[in-house]
Amino acid sequence: MAAKLLIEDRAEMPSTPALTSKGSGAGKKSMNRESQARFVAVLLFLLTVAAVVFAGFNFEKESQTAVPDDGVWWVEQNGHLIADRVDIHGQGAQAGVKANDELVAVNGQEVKSTPGLVRQLYATGVWHKATYSLVRDSVPLDSKVLLTPADRSLNNWLRLIAMIYLSIGLYVLLRRWTAPGSTHFYIFCLVSFVAYSFKYTGKLNDFDWTIYWSNIVAWVLQPAMFLHFVLTFPEKRQAIRQRPWLLAFAYVPGLLLLGRHIMALRLAQASGQLRWDMDRQEMAYGAVLFVIAAAVLSFSYRGATTTILRQQLKWVTRGTILAVVPYTLFYVVPYLMGALPGVGMKLSVLSLGLLPLTFGYAIFRYRLMDVDLIFKRGVVYTLAAATVVGMYFALVAGVATLVHSRQPGTGPLGLILAVVVTALLFDPVRKWIQDRVDHLFYRTVYDYRRTLVEFGRELSSETDLTALLSSVVDRLSRTLSVDRIAIFLRAGEEAEQFVLTKSIGLSPTWKLDLTFLSEVRPEPAGHMFFENTHQVPRETAGSQEAIARLDLNYYIPCRSQQKTVAVLGLGKTNKGDYLSSEDVELLETLGGYLGIAIQNGRLYASLQQKVAEYERLKDFNENIVESINVGIMALDMEDRIESWNAQMEVMYALPRWQALTQPVKSIFPSEFVEEFYRVRQNGGINNLYKFRLATPAGETRTVNVAIAPLVTRKFQVIGRLVIMDDITDRVELENQLSQADKLSSIGLLAAGVAHEVNTPLAVISSYTQMLTKQLQGDPQKSGLLDKITRQTFRASEIVNNLLNFSRTSGTEFANVDINKVISDTLALLEHQFKTAKIQVHPDLHPEISPIQGNAGRLQQVFLNLFLNAKDSMPGGGQLRVATSNGDFVSVRVSDTGAGIAPEHIQRIYDPFFTTKAVPREGQSRGTGLGLSVTYGIIQEHAGKIRVESEPGVGTTFALDFPLSRKAVHV
């Protein structure tokens, strides 16, 4: 076996390959290595199966074979058997056997050696009494000793340790077959399994001799192999690298001891003293080599130059010391001094189980600080669990005894029932105690584990991605004491590229090759781990540079929906240690939460952007709708108002809040509703031209209405769009333009007619006046001539009005006091107003602003308005004239006359239109030119004239003149 290990160690040493033609030498070496690996694997498999099978049969045979024991340690002295030590609790002490007693015979058969005594004990059998013939102080005496089965409970503890060795060895070998030292470690574990599990029964048949010699060989090889392993783990010492043959010296003492053991059994006379001496020598040999191995590990730990090497050796050294020291001090030393194995000595053997645990995980080197974790748990948690179990069984036993003593009549059934009930009731208490113990010993672990898990669950509540990443970095830095953390986010949905988004403790890094984060790797681990960030030969040159500059050892993927959305990078702790497996496990769990949180944050940010764009587009569209100078309302399929813009509020004189969600028929008058229902039956766009719409304010607006279906992008009709264009002012302007066109045409006609008519009127008037003078004595003819004269003057007046209407000659404009013009005109008509019983109420602003105009032309305007007012009040009435200042100089002329019929309002400025064709009493026959002339004069003065009339109530004319106007020639 030693030769095999030496060959393996040489194979692991680096060598310089020789140059061979066509690479045939390299191919042969590769084939030899594969063949060796297969041979070693098959051999180890067969040896393992054989060891397990033999151990199982050995345990079965041992449980079936009882070794008789009298509780006395007999040794040969001068051909006699002398009681060297007597167990005070043994059967020998109870039968009266004392130390220094000489055993002469057993059951009458003379015995002089330990083998003879053993043969007599086996012949008597367990649980039978043997008659011991003793000599004490030269006095012969007999004693009957009850033989009981020897206490072999230590063997079961050793078998438990053997199972630990084999399990750890198999785990390391299967998980990391190619790791340096894994094969050596497994062979060491297999040898330890044989050493601790193979126990001969005393039958000494062929199988028992096989078990015996296998145990001896394994017991001798185990310390030597452990020392060999220590000298080459985790890397060979410099002296061993230079002189590999030195490793053979580790096996020399064991081989010498094995040879002595063989020679003693073959050549020397068997005796108890010889067995005792050989056992002590082998025990001392194993303890010394284990202590040397612990010293080598301690020296290597103090001399380690790299962090990872110190981390490997840290708990391996401590584990070895704590495994060897209790075993050496509490078992080996007392045994060498002649003490028999007691309970304390047997319990100290359990410390040997720490060796495979610490070394197994150090070799595996998956998460190095698991050695720390397992070591602390192996020591502390075992003691805590043992305490709880002891309390548990003590309570169960106590209750069972109490029930059996208080109620003896219940018999075995009551005892069993008491045990079951107590066990069931104590289980919650046991769990509570166990949980408290865990919190006591692992308070820090529990606190930060709970903190990280709760923090991970709360991550999804944070929607701000920047705040989320800052919170994660800060929390991890404080919780794990890590001073180098980075978060890499995926650049896009499709591209497998990552960018450094958030970091702490990193120097400025630019243009890093982060392709190693997105590469598919064969390792099944849920993260990437780099022991030495400056030595990563598997990566590309660019990735090697990036890993070295980042100096992060752990890269935890953060996944969401089977996609890696981010990578969490962490370095070592503040003390330079690596993270434990619990740390990495928690980080992997946190990575899942973080991936979902980052995905949610990105979706929320995208949603916010979409909402902002939607709001901006909505505001833009609403601004367009609100700014447009036509009324727009949107209706749903049930003809309820969904939208009502500002122009609709102004035009229809109804606030938006009163219109929204209301049906059309409750907002608009019945005339509009009827037309709306009529035209909406037709498909497409329908129009209502110059529709007179009555508003809630009592006004009547003239509107053009367009009714169109409201459709989505998929051309689905979801309502109707109604557009109302208020053309009231436009219609009024059109009427004014039409009126101006009529006046212009009449003016051109009047210019020609007036000149043609004035001449015959002048002849008729002259001859009529001459005839009147000649016929003064004829009353009948004089009356006829007077009528002709008056009609002639009337015709001349009409012609003069036509001339004034059509006059295009210039008129001089100057500052005019409108109050004076009104006062003069009222004074001119004072007598007529008194005769007609009309009361005049002037309300003239005392500080009226002057206007640019012609006083004579303005007087004609007011004269026509006052006379029309007088004619509209044949039975008397009131005439109010008021002036005021503002943006314009305003004049309001109001009467309480008969008013103007609505159908005549649009025609009152037409030339020759008059309602006095059949004059009432007190009225003169109208010519239809008064308001036409008035309208023309107002236009000359850049003014405006409006009329408001209600039949039976009265009429009001409103005139507006500009405050300042340059003189012009019109």
Short mmCIF file of C-alpha atoms in Angstrom, two decimals, residues 667-922:
data_model
loop_
_atom_site.label_atom_id
_atom_site.label_comp_id
_atom_site.label_asym_id
_atom_site.label_seq_id
_atom_site.Cartn_x
_atom_site.Cartn_y
_atom_site.Cartn_z
CA ILE A 667 -78.68 68.24 -21.82
CA PHE A 668 -79.81 69.48 -25.24
CA PRO A 669 -83.23 70.78 -26.34
CA SER A 670 -85.69 68.45 -27.98
CA GLU A 671 -85.22 70.01 -31.45
CA PHE A 672 -81.54 69.08 -31.47
CA VAL A 673 -82.18 65.63 -29.97
CA GLU A 674 -84.72 64.84 -32.70
CA GLU A 675 -82.31 65.88 -35.43
CA PHE A 676 -79.47 63.96 -33.72
CA TYR A 677 -81.45 60.70 -33.53
CA ARG A 678 -82.57 61.18 -37.10
CA VAL A 679 -79.16 61.64 -38.69
CA ARG A 680 -77.29 59.12 -36.55
CA GLN A 681 -79.27 56.31 -38.12
CA ASN A 682 -77.28 56.91 -41.28
CA GLY A 683 -73.78 55.52 -41.52
CA GLY A 684 -70.68 57.66 -41.87
CA ILE A 685 -70.45 61.37 -41.14
CA ASN A 686 -73.64 63.47 -41.00
CA ASN A 687 -73.97 67.28 -40.90
CA LEU A 688 -76.50 69.83 -39.70
CA TYR A 689 -75.95 73.26 -41.30
CA LYS A 690 -76.87 76.55 -39.60
CA PHE A 691 -78.82 74.79 -36.87
CA ARG A 692 -80.34 77.28 -34.42
CA LEU A 693 -79.44 75.85 -30.96
CA ALA A 694 -81.09 77.25 -27.85
CA THR A 695 -78.69 77.36 -24.87
CA PRO A 696 -79.51 77.10 -21.14
CA ALA A 697 -78.59 80.81 -20.85
CA GLY A 698 -81.54 81.77 -23.08
CA GLU A 699 -79.43 82.55 -26.14
CA THR A 700 -79.84 81.08 -29.56
CA ARG A 701 -76.62 80.09 -31.27
CA THR A 702 -76.24 79.23 -34.92
CA VAL A 703 -74.04 76.14 -35.28
CA ASN A 704 -72.80 73.73 -37.92
CA VAL A 705 -72.96 70.22 -36.45
CA ALA A 706 -70.93 67.20 -37.63
CA ILE A 707 -71.78 63.76 -36.21
CA ALA A 708 -69.21 61.01 -36.85
CA PRO A 709 -68.65 57.49 -35.45
CA LEU A 710 -65.86 57.18 -32.83
CA VAL A 711 -63.71 54.15 -33.75
CA THR A 712 -60.61 52.41 -32.37
CA ARG A 713 -57.47 51.44 -34.27
CA LYS A 714 -59.19 48.19 -35.12
CA PHE A 715 -62.12 50.14 -36.58
CA GLN A 716 -64.46 49.10 -33.80
CA VAL A 717 -67.20 51.66 -33.12
CA ILE A 718 -67.14 52.64 -29.44
CA GLY A 719 -69.25 55.81 -29.58
CA ARG A 720 -69.89 59.01 -31.51
CA LEU A 721 -68.03 62.26 -31.93
CA VAL A 722 -70.09 65.44 -32.18
CA ILE A 723 -68.40 68.62 -33.43
CA MET A 724 -70.25 71.95 -33.11
CA ASP A 725 -68.93 75.02 -34.92
CA ASP A 726 -70.48 78.20 -33.53
CA ILE A 727 -71.09 80.41 -36.57
CA THR A 728 -73.35 82.96 -34.88
CA ASP A 729 -70.86 85.81 -35.26
CA ARG A 730 -70.04 84.67 -38.77
CA VAL A 731 -73.71 84.70 -39.77
CA GLU A 732 -74.11 88.16 -38.27
CA LEU A 733 -71.06 89.35 -40.18
CA GLU A 734 -72.43 87.82 -43.35
CA ASN A 735 -75.69 89.67 -42.76
CA GLN A 736 -73.79 92.89 -42.25
CA LEU A 737 -71.83 92.31 -45.43
CA SER A 738 -75.03 91.56 -47.27
CA GLN A 739 -76.56 94.72 -45.88
CA ALA A 740 -73.50 96.71 -46.96
CA ASP A 741 -73.75 95.25 -50.46
CA LYS A 742 -77.40 96.27 -50.65
CA LEU A 743 -76.63 99.79 -49.48
CA SER A 744 -73.81 100.05 -51.98
CA SER A 745 -76.17 99.03 -54.79
CA ILE A 746 -78.89 101.38 -53.58
CA GLY A 747 -76.36 104.20 -53.37
CA LEU A 748 -75.35 103.78 -56.95
CA LEU A 749 -79.02 103.70 -58.02
CA ALA A 750 -79.93 106.70 -55.88
CA ALA A 751 -77.12 108.78 -57.34
CA GLY A 752 -78.66 108.50 -60.80
CA VAL A 753 -82.31 108.69 -59.78
CA ALA A 754 -81.94 111.76 -57.57
CA HIS A 755 -80.58 113.99 -60.31
CA GLU A 756 -83.26 112.86 -62.76
CA VAL A 757 -86.13 113.36 -60.33
CA ASN A 758 -85.05 116.71 -58.82
CA THR A 759 -85.47 118.58 -62.13
CA PRO A 760 -89.17 117.73 -62.79
CA LEU A 761 -89.91 118.21 -59.08
CA ALA A 762 -88.43 121.71 -59.24
CA VAL A 763 -90.61 122.55 -62.33
CA ILE A 764 -93.75 121.13 -60.69
CA SER A 765 -93.05 123.01 -57.47
CA SER A 766 -92.44 126.31 -59.32
CA TYR A 767 -95.54 126.14 -61.49
CA THR A 768 -97.66 125.02 -58.54
CA GLN A 769 -96.55 127.99 -56.48
CA MET A 770 -97.29 130.32 -59.40
CA LEU A 771 -100.77 128.91 -59.83
CA THR A 772 -101.39 129.20 -56.11
CA LYS A 773 -100.68 132.91 -56.22
CA GLN A 774 -102.98 133.35 -59.21
CA LEU A 775 -105.82 131.39 -57.69
CA GLN A 776 -105.82 132.79 -54.19
CA GLY A 777 -109.48 133.59 -54.42
CA ASP A 778 -110.57 130.10 -55.35
CA PRO A 779 -110.45 128.04 -52.16
CA GLN A 780 -111.18 124.76 -53.86
CA LYS A 781 -108.38 125.06 -56.37
CA SER A 782 -106.02 126.61 -53.85
CA GLY A 783 -106.46 123.54 -51.64
CA LEU A 784 -105.61 121.24 -54.50
CA LEU A 785 -102.55 123.26 -55.32
CA ASP A 786 -101.43 123.16 -51.66
CA LYS A 787 -101.66 119.39 -51.72
CA ILE A 788 -99.57 119.29 -54.90
CA THR A 789 -97.00 121.56 -53.26
CA ARG A 790 -96.74 119.43 -50.13
CA GLN A 791 -96.35 116.24 -52.14
CA THR A 792 -93.73 117.90 -54.23
CA PHE A 793 -91.79 118.86 -51.12
CA ARG A 794 -92.21 115.32 -49.83
CA ALA A 795 -90.84 113.90 -53.04
CA SER A 796 -87.99 116.40 -52.87
CA GLU A 797 -87.25 115.26 -49.33
CA ILE A 798 -87.10 111.66 -50.48
CA VAL A 799 -84.75 112.63 -53.27
CA ASN A 800 -82.54 114.61 -50.84
CA ASN A 801 -82.40 111.59 -48.51
CA LEU A 802 -81.40 109.46 -51.46
CA LEU A 803 -78.69 111.97 -52.27
CA ASN A 804 -77.46 111.95 -48.71
CA PHE A 805 -77.50 108.13 -48.74
CA SER A 806 -75.52 107.96 -51.95
CA ARG A 807 -73.24 110.91 -51.35
CA THR A 808 -69.57 110.00 -51.77
CA SER A 809 -68.16 113.46 -51.30
CA GLY A 810 -65.77 114.06 -48.43
CA THR A 811 -66.95 114.97 -44.96
CA GLU A 812 -64.71 116.70 -42.47
CA PHE A 813 -64.27 114.89 -39.12
CA ALA A 814 -63.36 116.60 -35.85
CA ASN A 815 -63.66 116.02 -32.13
CA VAL A 816 -67.34 115.82 -31.33
CA ASP A 817 -69.08 115.92 -27.95
CA ILE A 818 -71.71 113.24 -28.35
CA ASN A 819 -73.67 114.57 -25.38
CA LYS A 820 -74.07 117.97 -27.11
CA VAL A 821 -75.22 116.35 -30.34
CA ILE A 822 -77.86 114.36 -28.42
CA SER A 823 -78.98 117.45 -26.44
CA ASP A 824 -79.35 119.58 -29.57
CA THR A 825 -81.37 116.86 -31.29
CA LEU A 826 -83.68 116.45 -28.28
CA ALA A 827 -84.19 120.22 -28.16
CA LEU A 828 -85.09 120.19 -31.84
CA LEU A 829 -87.80 117.59 -31.23
CA GLU A 830 -88.98 118.88 -27.85
CA HIS A 831 -92.27 120.24 -29.19
CA GLN A 832 -93.08 117.01 -31.03
CA PHE A 833 -92.38 114.91 -27.91
CA LYS A 834 -94.72 117.08 -25.86
CA THR A 835 -97.42 116.82 -28.46
CA ALA A 836 -97.03 113.01 -28.58
CA LYS A 837 -96.97 112.79 -24.74
CA ILE A 838 -93.55 111.22 -24.65
CA GLN A 839 -91.36 111.60 -21.58
CA VAL A 840 -87.67 111.92 -22.31
CA HIS A 841 -85.12 110.67 -19.71
CA PRO A 842 -81.61 111.63 -20.71
CA ASP A 843 -78.79 109.91 -18.73
CA LEU A 844 -75.70 111.51 -20.22
CA HIS A 845 -72.28 110.80 -18.71
CA PRO A 846 -70.90 114.18 -17.55
CA GLU A 847 -67.32 113.37 -18.58
CA ILE A 848 -67.99 111.59 -21.81
CA SER A 849 -64.94 111.13 -24.01
CA PRO A 850 -64.91 112.98 -27.35
CA ILE A 851 -65.04 111.01 -30.56
CA GLN A 852 -63.88 111.71 -34.09
CA GLY A 853 -66.89 112.45 -36.27
CA ASN A 854 -69.18 114.90 -38.09
CA ALA A 855 -71.75 116.59 -35.82
CA GLY A 856 -74.30 117.12 -38.62
CA ARG A 857 -74.17 113.50 -39.74
CA LEU A 858 -74.45 112.25 -36.17
CA GLN A 859 -77.40 114.54 -35.54
CA GLN A 860 -79.16 112.93 -38.49
CA VAL A 861 -78.52 109.47 -36.88
CA PHE A 862 -80.11 110.46 -33.59
CA LEU A 863 -82.90 112.33 -35.35
CA ASN A 864 -83.90 109.18 -37.23
CA LEU A 865 -83.70 107.04 -34.07
CA PHE A 866 -85.75 109.53 -31.98
CA LEU A 867 -88.41 109.92 -34.65
CA ASN A 868 -88.70 106.13 -35.04
CA ALA A 869 -89.09 105.88 -31.27
CA LYS A 870 -91.80 108.58 -31.30
CA ASP A 871 -93.66 106.81 -34.10
CA SER A 872 -93.53 103.49 -32.15
CA MET A 873 -95.32 105.17 -29.19
CA PRO A 874 -98.52 106.74 -30.68
CA GLY A 875 -100.19 106.75 -27.29
CA GLY A 876 -97.22 108.20 -25.49
CA GLY A 877 -94.42 106.56 -23.58
CA GLN A 878 -90.89 106.95 -22.35
CA LEU A 879 -87.68 107.56 -24.22
CA ARG A 880 -84.38 106.89 -22.46
CA VAL A 881 -81.05 108.05 -23.82
CA ALA A 882 -77.85 107.08 -21.99
CA THR A 883 -74.15 107.52 -22.71
CA SER A 884 -71.18 105.86 -21.04
CA ASN A 885 -67.38 105.48 -21.24
CA GLY A 886 -65.47 102.24 -21.69
CA ASP A 887 -63.52 100.62 -24.47
CA PHE A 888 -65.96 102.52 -26.67
CA VAL A 889 -68.21 105.54 -26.26
CA SER A 890 -71.58 103.83 -25.96
CA VAL A 891 -75.04 105.29 -26.58
CA ARG A 892 -78.24 103.42 -25.74
CA VAL A 893 -81.60 104.63 -27.07
CA SER A 894 -84.55 102.78 -25.51
CA ASP A 895 -88.29 103.25 -25.94
CA THR A 896 -91.39 101.62 -24.55
CA GLY A 897 -93.09 101.33 -27.89
CA ALA A 898 -94.62 98.44 -29.78
CA GLY A 899 -91.26 96.83 -30.55
CA ILE A 900 -90.12 95.07 -33.72
CA ALA A 901 -91.43 91.68 -34.74
CA PRO A 902 -88.72 88.94 -34.85
CA GLU A 903 -89.29 88.31 -38.54
CA HIS A 904 -88.54 91.99 -39.29
CA ILE A 905 -85.31 92.27 -37.28
CA GLN A 906 -83.14 91.08 -40.17
CA ARG A 907 -84.66 93.59 -42.64
CA ILE A 908 -84.84 96.92 -40.75
CA TYR A 909 -81.67 98.25 -42.43
CA ASP A 910 -82.89 97.41 -45.93
CA PRO A 911 -83.62 100.56 -48.04
CA PHE A 912 -87.32 101.31 -48.49
CA PHE A 913 -88.31 98.66 -45.93
CA THR A 914 -90.80 100.23 -43.54
CA THR A 915 -93.49 99.09 -41.19
CA LYS A 916 -95.27 102.47 -41.66
CA ALA A 917 -96.82 101.67 -45.07
CA VAL A 918 -100.18 101.86 -43.28
CA PRO A 919 -99.41 104.46 -40.60
CA ARG A 920 -101.29 104.45 -37.38
CA GLU A 921 -102.85 107.55 -35.99
CA GLY A 922 -100.25 110.18 -35.24
#
